[in-house]
XYZ file of C-alpha atoms in Angstrom:
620
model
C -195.654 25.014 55.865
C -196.092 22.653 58.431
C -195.385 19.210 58.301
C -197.998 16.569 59.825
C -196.382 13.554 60.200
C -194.731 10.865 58.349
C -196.417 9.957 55.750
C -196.894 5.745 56.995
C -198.598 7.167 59.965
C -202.700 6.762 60.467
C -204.500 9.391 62.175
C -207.706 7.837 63.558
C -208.960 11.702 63.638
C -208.051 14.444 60.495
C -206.227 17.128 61.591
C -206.608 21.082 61.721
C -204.961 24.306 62.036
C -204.827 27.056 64.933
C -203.976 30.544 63.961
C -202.392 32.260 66.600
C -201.739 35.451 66.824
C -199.292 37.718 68.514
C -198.440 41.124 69.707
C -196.614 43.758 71.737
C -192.863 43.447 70.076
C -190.969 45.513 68.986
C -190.569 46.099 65.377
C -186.557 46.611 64.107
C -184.444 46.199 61.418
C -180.755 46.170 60.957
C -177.754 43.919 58.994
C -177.620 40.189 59.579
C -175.333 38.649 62.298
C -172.126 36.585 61.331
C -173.839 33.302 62.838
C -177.205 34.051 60.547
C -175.181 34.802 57.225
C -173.340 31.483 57.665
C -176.707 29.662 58.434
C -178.533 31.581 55.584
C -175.604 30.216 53.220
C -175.938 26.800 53.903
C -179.590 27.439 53.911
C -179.941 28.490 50.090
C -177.314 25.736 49.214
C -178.080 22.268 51.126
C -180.623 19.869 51.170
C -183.689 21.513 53.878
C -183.503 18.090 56.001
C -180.149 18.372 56.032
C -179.861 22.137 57.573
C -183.051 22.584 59.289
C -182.984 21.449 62.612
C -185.877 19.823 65.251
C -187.085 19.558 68.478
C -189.580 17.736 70.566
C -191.265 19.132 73.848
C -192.948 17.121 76.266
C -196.320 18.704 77.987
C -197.418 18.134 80.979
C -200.400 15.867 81.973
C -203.532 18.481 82.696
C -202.462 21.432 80.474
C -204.525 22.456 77.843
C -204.129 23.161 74.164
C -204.787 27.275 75.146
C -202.006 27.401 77.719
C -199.943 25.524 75.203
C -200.691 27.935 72.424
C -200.362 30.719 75.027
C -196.803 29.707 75.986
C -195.659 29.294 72.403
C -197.153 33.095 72.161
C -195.390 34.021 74.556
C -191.813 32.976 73.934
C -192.648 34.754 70.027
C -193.399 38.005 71.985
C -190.246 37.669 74.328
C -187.523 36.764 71.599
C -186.913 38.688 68.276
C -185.496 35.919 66.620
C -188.641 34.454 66.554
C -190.232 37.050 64.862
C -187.286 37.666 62.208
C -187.487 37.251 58.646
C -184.768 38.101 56.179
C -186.299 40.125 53.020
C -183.783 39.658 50.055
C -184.807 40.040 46.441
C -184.580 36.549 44.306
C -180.957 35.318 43.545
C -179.518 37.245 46.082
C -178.555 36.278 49.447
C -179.994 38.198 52.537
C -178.639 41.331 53.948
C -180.600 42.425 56.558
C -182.860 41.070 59.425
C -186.860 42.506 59.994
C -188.280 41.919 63.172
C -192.055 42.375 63.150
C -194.073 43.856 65.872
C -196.850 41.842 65.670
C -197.893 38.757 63.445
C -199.966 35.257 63.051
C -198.598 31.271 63.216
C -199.862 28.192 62.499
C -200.083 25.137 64.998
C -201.519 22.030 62.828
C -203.020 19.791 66.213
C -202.855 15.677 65.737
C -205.549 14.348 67.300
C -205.222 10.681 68.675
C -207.161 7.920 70.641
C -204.041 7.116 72.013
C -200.371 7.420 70.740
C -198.466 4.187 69.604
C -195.995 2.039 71.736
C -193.174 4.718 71.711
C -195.020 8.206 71.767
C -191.582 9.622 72.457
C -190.037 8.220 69.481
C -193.278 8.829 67.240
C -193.227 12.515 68.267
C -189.862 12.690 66.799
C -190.656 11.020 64.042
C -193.298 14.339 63.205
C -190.740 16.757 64.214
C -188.320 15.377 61.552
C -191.286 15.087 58.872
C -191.263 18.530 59.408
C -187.572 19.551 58.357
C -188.631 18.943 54.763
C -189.075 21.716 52.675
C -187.265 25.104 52.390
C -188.047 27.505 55.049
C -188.998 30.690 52.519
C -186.737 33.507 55.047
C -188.309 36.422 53.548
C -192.001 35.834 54.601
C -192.084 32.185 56.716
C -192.535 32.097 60.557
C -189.176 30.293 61.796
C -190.990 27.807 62.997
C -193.344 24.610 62.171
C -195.230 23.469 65.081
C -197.205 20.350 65.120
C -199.328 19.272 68.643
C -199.929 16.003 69.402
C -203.082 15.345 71.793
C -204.695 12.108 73.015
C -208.461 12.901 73.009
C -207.878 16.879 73.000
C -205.471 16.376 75.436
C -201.929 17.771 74.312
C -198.641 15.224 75.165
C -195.833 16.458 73.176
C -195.253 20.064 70.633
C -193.210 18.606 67.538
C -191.390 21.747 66.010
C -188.778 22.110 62.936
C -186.729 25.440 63.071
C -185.308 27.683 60.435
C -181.542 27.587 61.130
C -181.325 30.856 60.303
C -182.865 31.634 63.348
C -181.981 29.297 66.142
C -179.228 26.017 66.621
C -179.418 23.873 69.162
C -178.578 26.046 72.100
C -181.725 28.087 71.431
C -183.689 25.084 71.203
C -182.683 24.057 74.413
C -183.622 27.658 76.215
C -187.019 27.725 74.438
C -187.538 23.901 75.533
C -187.045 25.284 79.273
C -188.371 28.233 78.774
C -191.645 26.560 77.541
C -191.405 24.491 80.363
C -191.649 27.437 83.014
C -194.529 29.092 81.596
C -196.519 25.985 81.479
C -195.580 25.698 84.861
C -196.814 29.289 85.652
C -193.498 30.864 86.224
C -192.467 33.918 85.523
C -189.639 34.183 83.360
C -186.395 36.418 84.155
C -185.373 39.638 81.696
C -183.573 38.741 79.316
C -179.713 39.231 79.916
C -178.222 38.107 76.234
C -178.336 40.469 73.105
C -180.829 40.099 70.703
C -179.615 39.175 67.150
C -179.868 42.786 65.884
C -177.930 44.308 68.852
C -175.717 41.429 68.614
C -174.684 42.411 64.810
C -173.784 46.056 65.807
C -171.628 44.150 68.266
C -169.982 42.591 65.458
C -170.079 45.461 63.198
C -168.177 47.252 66.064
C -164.361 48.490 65.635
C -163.530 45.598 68.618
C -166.166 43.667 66.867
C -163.946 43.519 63.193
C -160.832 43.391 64.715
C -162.242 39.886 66.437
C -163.591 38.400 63.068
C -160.170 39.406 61.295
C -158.334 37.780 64.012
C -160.179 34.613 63.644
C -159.771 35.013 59.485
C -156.059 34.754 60.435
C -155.816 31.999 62.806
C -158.191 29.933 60.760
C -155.829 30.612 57.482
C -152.827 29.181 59.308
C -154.473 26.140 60.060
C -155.802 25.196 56.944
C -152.472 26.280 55.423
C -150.335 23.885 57.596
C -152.923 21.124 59.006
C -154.497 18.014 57.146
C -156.550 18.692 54.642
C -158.189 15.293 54.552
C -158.286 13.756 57.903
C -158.948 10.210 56.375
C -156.492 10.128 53.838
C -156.576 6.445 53.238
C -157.489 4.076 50.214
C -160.870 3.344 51.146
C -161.382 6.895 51.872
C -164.164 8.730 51.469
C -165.941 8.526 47.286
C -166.043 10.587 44.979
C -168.535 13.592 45.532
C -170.671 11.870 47.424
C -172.050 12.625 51.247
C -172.605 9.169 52.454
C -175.879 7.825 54.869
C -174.575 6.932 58.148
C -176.434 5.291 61.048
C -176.794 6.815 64.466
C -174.395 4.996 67.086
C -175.458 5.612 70.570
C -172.919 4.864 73.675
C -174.626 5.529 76.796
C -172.199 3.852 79.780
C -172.017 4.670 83.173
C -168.533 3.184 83.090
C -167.450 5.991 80.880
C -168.892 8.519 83.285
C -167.019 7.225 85.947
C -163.901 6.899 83.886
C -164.209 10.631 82.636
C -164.748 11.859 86.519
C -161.568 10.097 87.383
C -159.422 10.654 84.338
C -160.421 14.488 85.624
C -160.193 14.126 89.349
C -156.182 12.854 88.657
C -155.214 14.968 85.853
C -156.498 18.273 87.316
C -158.463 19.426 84.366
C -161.853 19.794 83.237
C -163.831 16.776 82.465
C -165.035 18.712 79.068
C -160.653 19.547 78.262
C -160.109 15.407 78.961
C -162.847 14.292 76.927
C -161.602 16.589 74.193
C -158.360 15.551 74.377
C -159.542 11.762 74.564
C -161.442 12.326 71.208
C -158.410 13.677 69.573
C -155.874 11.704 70.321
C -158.140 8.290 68.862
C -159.308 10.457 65.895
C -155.364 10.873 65.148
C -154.512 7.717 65.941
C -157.595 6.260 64.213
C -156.289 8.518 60.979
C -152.363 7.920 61.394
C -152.177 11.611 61.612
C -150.160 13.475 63.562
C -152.360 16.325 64.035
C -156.176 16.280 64.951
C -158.021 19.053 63.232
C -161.454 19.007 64.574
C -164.653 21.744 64.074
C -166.947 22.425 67.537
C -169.866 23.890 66.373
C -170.884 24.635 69.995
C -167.653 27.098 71.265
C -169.266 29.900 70.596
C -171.716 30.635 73.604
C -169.115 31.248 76.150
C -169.969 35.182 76.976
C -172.718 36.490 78.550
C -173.918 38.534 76.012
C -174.678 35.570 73.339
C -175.058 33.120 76.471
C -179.245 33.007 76.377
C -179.739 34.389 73.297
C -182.471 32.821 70.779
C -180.614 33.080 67.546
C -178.065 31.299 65.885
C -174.592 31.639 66.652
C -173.503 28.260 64.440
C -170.109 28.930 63.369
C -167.561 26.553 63.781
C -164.387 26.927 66.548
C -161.675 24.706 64.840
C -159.058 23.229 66.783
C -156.054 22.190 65.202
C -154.604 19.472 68.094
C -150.463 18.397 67.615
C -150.595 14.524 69.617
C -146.893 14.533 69.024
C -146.113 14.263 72.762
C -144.865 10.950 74.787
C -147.929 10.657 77.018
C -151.345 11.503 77.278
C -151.301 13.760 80.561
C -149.168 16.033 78.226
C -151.713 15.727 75.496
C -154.438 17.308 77.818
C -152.255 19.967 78.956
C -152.060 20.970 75.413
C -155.220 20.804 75.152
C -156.584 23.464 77.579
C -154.993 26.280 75.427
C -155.603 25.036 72.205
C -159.194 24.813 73.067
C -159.391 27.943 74.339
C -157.460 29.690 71.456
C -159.788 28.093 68.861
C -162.949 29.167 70.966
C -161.370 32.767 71.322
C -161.371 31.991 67.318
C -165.053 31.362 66.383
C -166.732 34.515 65.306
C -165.755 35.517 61.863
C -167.366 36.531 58.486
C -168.446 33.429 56.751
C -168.080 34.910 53.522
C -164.743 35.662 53.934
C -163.692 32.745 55.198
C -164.881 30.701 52.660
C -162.888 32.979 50.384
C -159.650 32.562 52.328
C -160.316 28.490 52.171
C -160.655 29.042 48.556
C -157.889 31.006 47.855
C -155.389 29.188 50.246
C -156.368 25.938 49.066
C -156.176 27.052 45.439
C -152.594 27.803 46.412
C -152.129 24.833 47.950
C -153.355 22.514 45.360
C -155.754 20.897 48.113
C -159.262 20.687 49.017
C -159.878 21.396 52.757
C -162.323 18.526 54.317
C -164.517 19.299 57.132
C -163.984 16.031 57.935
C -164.589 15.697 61.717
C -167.362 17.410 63.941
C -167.580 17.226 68.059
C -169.881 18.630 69.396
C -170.210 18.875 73.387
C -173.462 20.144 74.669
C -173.536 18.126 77.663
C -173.700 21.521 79.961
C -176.695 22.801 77.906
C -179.198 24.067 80.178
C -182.212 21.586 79.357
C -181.771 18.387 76.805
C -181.143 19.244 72.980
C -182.554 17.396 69.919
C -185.971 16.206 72.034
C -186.105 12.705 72.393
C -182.851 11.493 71.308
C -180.888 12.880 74.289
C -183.020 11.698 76.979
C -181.601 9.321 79.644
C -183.063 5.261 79.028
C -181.876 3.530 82.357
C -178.673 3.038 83.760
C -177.090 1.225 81.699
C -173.233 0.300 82.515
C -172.493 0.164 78.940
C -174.694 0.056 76.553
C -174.216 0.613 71.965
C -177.326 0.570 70.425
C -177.959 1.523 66.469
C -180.319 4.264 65.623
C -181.810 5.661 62.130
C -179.304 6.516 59.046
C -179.245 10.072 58.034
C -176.743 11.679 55.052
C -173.435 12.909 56.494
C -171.541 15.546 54.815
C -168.832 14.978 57.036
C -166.444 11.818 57.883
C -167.134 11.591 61.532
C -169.460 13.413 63.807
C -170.439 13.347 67.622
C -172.443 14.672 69.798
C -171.982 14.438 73.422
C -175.236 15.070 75.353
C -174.486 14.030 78.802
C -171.404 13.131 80.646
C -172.398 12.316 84.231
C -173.520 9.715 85.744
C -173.259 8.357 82.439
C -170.821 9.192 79.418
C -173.912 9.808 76.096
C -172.391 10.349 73.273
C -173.955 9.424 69.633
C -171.950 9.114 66.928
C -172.022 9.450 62.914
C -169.369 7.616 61.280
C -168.766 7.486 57.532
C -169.168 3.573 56.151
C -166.348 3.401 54.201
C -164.115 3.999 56.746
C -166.061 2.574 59.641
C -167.738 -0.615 59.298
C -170.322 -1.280 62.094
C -167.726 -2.892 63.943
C -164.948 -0.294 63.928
C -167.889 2.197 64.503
C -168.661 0.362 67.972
C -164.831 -0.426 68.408
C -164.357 3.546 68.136
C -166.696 4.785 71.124
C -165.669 1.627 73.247
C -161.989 2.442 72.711
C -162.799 6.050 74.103
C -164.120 4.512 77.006
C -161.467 2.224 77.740
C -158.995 5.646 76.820
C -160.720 7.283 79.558
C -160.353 4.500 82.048
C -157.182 3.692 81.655
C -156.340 7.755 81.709
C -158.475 7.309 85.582
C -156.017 4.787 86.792
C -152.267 6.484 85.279
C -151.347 8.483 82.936
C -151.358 6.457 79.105
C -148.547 6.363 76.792
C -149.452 8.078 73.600
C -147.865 5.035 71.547
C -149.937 2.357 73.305
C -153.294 3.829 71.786
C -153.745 0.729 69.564
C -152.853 -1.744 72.935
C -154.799 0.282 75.355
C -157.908 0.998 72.981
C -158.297 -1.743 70.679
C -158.493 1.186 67.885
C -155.745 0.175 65.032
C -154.999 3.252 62.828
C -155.451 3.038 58.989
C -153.702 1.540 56.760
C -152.059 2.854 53.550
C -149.663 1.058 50.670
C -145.821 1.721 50.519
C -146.973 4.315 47.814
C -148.633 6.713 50.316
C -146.373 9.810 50.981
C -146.488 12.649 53.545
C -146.140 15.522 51.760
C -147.050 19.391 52.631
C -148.461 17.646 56.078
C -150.896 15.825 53.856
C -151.433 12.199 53.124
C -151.095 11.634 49.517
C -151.760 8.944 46.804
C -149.547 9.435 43.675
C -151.258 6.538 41.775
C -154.669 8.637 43.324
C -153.134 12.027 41.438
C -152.110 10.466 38.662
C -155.919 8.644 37.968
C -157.365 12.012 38.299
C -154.720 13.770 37.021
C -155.276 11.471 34.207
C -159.012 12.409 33.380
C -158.493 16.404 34.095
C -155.844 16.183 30.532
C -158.665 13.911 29.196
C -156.583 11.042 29.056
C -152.587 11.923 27.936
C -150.275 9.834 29.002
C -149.469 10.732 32.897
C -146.605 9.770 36.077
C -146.896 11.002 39.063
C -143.967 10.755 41.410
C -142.090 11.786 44.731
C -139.168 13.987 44.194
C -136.932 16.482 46.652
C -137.483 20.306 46.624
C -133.949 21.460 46.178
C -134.661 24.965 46.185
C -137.599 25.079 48.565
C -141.368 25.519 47.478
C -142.966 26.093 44.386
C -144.267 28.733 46.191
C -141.162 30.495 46.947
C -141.008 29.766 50.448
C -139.124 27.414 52.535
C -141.787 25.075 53.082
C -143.109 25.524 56.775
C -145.034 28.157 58.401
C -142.867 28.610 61.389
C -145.386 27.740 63.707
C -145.335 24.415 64.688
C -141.467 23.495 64.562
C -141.996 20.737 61.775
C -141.361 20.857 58.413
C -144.639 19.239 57.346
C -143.518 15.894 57.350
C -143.817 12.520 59.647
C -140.072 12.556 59.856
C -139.910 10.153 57.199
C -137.920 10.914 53.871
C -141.231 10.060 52.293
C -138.987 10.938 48.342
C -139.569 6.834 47.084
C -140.703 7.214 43.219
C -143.804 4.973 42.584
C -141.864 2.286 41.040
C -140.416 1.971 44.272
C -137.113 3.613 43.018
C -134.813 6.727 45.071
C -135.350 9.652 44.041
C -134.320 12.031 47.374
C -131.208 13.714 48.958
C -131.819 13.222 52.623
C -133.108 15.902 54.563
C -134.934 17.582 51.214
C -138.632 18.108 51.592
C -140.466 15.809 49.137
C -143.094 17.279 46.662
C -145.153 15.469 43.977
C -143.743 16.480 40.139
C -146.021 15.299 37.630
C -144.820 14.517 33.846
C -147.628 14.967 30.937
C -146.956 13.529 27.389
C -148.798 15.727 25.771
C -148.136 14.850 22.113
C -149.730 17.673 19.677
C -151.951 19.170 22.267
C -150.990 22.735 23.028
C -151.191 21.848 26.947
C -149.574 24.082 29.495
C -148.624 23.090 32.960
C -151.248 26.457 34.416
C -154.254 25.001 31.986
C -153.396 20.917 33.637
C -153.622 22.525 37.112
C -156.801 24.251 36.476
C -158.103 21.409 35.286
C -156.614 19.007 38.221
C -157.744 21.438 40.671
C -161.373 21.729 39.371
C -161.537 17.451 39.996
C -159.776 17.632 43.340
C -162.763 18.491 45.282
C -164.905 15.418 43.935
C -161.301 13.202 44.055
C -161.291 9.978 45.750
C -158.861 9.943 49.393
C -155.444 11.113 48.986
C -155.739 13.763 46.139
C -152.853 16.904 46.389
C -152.011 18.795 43.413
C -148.323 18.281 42.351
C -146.068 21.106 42.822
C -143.934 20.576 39.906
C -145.565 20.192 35.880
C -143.130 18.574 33.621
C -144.472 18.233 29.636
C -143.011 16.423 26.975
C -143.865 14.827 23.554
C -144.545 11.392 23.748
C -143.908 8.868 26.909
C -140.683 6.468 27.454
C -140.863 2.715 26.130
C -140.941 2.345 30.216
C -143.933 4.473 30.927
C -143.470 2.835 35.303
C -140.235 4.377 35.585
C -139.674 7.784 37.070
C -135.851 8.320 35.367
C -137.604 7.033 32.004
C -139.429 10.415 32.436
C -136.740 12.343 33.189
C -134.684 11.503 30.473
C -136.957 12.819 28.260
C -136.580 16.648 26.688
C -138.696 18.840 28.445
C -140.534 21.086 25.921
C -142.234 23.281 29.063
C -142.648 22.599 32.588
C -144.039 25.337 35.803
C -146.443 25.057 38.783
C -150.246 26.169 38.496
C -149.519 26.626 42.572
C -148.809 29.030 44.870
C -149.393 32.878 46.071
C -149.221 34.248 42.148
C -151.795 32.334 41.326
């Protein structure tokens, strides 16, 4: 279906429908690629304006509505993705890719007098109309083209693309691609694989021992990183995806801040600014890790380089800022980008398994909480209109339109010379508008004060304006998470449909519920801040020193015939709709009825245990 335009628009002239058609392809068939099955997942799950994606392309003055069809011909002919659709019967998620040899789409033409005061912004205003709506992947063409003309002459193509078939890097190569043929240039052969030669890639013995790789280095991170970046009390609510407004930064002072940051510490500017982001995310979150996703790692060979599909899977860095000074902090950096980008093509299906199964063990829900995305060295502007250079502007934060956010905080960086563009989505009940602006500004000050020496890493909040969050004395670090007891208890609380509940800190004397000795090995750290985070709620001792803390949570269940594995199941199936700060307690302790003192953790204990156990860890 395509999309005309928003619906408060007035077309002085109705429009119509082209039917183009195309031939000369190839017709193929063959499994799905990694990048299309994790597309096609969040296809059939999430809202269509949330996963579909857009574009705008500008046309020349002088061409004509036939060369622009012909071009848009063209580019079907040359690239397979475009002619893909994804047969699967109903309930069922696809299997396998068709690529037709020949075939027919639509392009609905808006006619205009004249276009209004900001044609740029109105065009994408039609290409975002047209994200609405459920692309149907068995029989739909991947994508819904709209042409604007003034007086039958075109001015800009308005498209909305099936995910499952291109992200943002494709965009970009049809944009220029598009741009060249109008132009009357021929285009080069294509050097990147196709989608269905890239999936025997990945079905390939090197090819599985990749994906299982990244399977493994993806398990250790969610089993040892944060699983909420934004632990804090005015984190993020309960099952809800919040609307956040576009932030823009465009400053040229930034630009010159990253060149020099990178001239004097001898790396990359993309390694700095990656490093810059992660050290105010941490700092920002009072964590002492960043764990990030970068949607747009995964184009770094030749052989996926050009290629017009979708290769959307997240590289996830998991960033230690425990180091004295920032010039360390990018040196760490370099590999630990490198390793997650080496770590980025998987099987989606199986991953999401593993996050089930490890978080199930861990009594957590893993957040995909923060997003950067760098496509400043994309080879032509992505997302139309909204990248484009406006002036020079030394430094500049202007507000754009709200869109939901399934994530906590999320940036795209489209240029970063000669000035630093970066917009950013930041969730509003973490970031009021001003924190939102003090955020980007604080990365550019970051950067310039990286330019003229090398920063301290514990004068972020002097040096950047950017204070980190704060939590009550009740917050505890345990299992490298930020947790709420009063938080576990609430929702503890409702999962045993309202016993009588305490939640406290308490040492592990004999190590993990889980049988082992509480750290993975690979970080050096037992999980902890350094802090014997053991303080009962009531603000009473309840640690040896040294002793890992855990949560232990005591359940008065009266007559009910309660178990400590049936209040975990039920905990754990609230968890991932909890408010901030939500970690399942290692320890279950039942009894009858609760103390006269129902605030005071050695009340509890005084009281007979009739059962207690853990609903966590690897038995489960």
């Amino acid at each position: 279906m395509n999309s005309p335009a928003p619906e408060d628009t007035v077309h002085p002239i109705p429009p119509h429908t082209l039917t183009v058609a195309y031939t000369g392809g190839e017709e193929r068939r063959g499994p799905i690629t990694m990048g299309q099955a994790n597309m096609i997942r969040c296809i059939l799950r999430d809202d269509p304006t949330h996963i579909n994606i857009h574009d705008v392309w500008p046309v020349p003055g002088g061409v004509t509505v036939e060369a622009v069809t012909d071009a848009l011909r063209a580019l079907a002919v040359r690239h397979e993705g475009l002619r893909t659709t994804f047969p699967h019967p109903p309930g069922a998620a696809p299997v396998d890719q068709v690529v037709a040899a020949e075939g027919t789409f639509t392009v609905t033409v808006l006619d205009h007098t004249e276009l209004p005061d900001d044609p740029a912004g109105y065009a994408e205003s039609v290409a975002r109309a047209a994200r609405a709506g459920r692309f149907a992947l068995g029989r739909e063409f991947p994508m819904r083209i709209t042409l604007l003309t003034v007086a039958g002459q075109p001015a800009y193509v308005a498209l909305a693309f099936s995910h499952a078939v291109a992200d943002g890097s494709a965009m970009a190569i049809l944009r220029e691609e598009f741009t060249e043929l109008l132009a009357g240039k021929e285009l080069p052969d294509l050097a990147s694989l196709p989608p269905v030669d890239l999936a025997a890639v990945e079905a390939s013995p090197a090819g599985l021992r990749k994906s299982e790789a990244s399977l493994r280095y993806w398990e250790r991170i969610i089993r040892i990183g944060p699983q909420e970046m934004f632990a804090e009390p005015r984190g993020r609510r309960p099952g809800t995806d919040e609307e956040a407004r576009q932030l823009t930064l465009r400053s040229r002072r930034g630009g010159r801040a990253l060149a020099g940051a990178a001239r004097r510490t001898g790396h990359p500017e993309a390694t700095v600014l990656m490093a810059a982001w992660c050290a105010l995310v941490a700092h920002r979150a009072g964590q002492d890790s960043c764990v990030t996703a970068v949607p747009s790692a995964n184009r770094f060979h030749a052989r996926v380089a050009r290629s017009v599909t979708t290769t959307s899977q997240d590289a996830l860095l998991h960033l230690d800022v425990r180091v004295e000074t920032f010039d360390a902090l990018v040196a760490r950096t370099w590999g630990a980008v490198l390793n997650a980008y080496r770590h980025s093509q998987f099987d989606s299906v199986r991953l999401w398994e593993m996050i089930g199964r490890v978080t199930a063990e861990r009594g957590s829900h893993f957040g995909r909480d923060v997003v950067f995305n760098d496509v400043s060295a994309l080879p032509a502007p992505l997302l139309g209109t909204e990248a484009e250079d406006r002036g020079g502007a030394e430094h500049e934060l202007t507000w754009g339109p709200p869109q939901a956010l399934p994530t906590r905080l999320l940036a795209f960086t489209y240029r970063t010379a000669p000035q630093l563009h970066i917009s950013l989505w930041a969730a509003p009940s973490l970031f009021a508008p001003e924190e939102a602006e003090g955020f980007l500004s604080g990365l550019v000050l970051l950067l310039e004060a990286t330019a003229a020496g090398d920063v301290p890493m514990d004068a972020l909040t002097e040096v950047t304006g950017v204070r980190p969050a704060e939590r009550g004395p009740d917050w505890l670090r345990l299992d490298g998470c930020w947790v709420s007891p009063d938080a576990v208890r609430e929702t503890l609380g409702r999962a045993v449909d309202g016993l009588p509940v305490h939640v406290t800190g308490e040492p592990e004397p004999y190590g993990t519920a889980d049988g082992t000795d509480g750290t993975d090995g690979t970080d050096g750290t037992d999980g902890t801040d350094g802090t014997e985070a053991t303080a009962d709620t009531d603000g009473t001792a309840s640690g040896t020193p040294g002793a890992e803390p855990h949560l232990t949570a005591y359940i008065a269940r009266g007559d009910t015939p309660l178990t400590p594995e049936e209040a975990h199941r039920a905990l754990m199936a609230l968890i991932p709709a909890a408010g901030s700060g939500v970690l399942a307690p290692r320890r279950y302790v039942l009894v009858t009825d609760p103390p006269a003192d129902p605030d005071r953790s050695d009340a509890w204990r005084r009281l007979k245990t009739i059962e207690e156990g853990t609903g966590r860890g690897r038995q489960v």
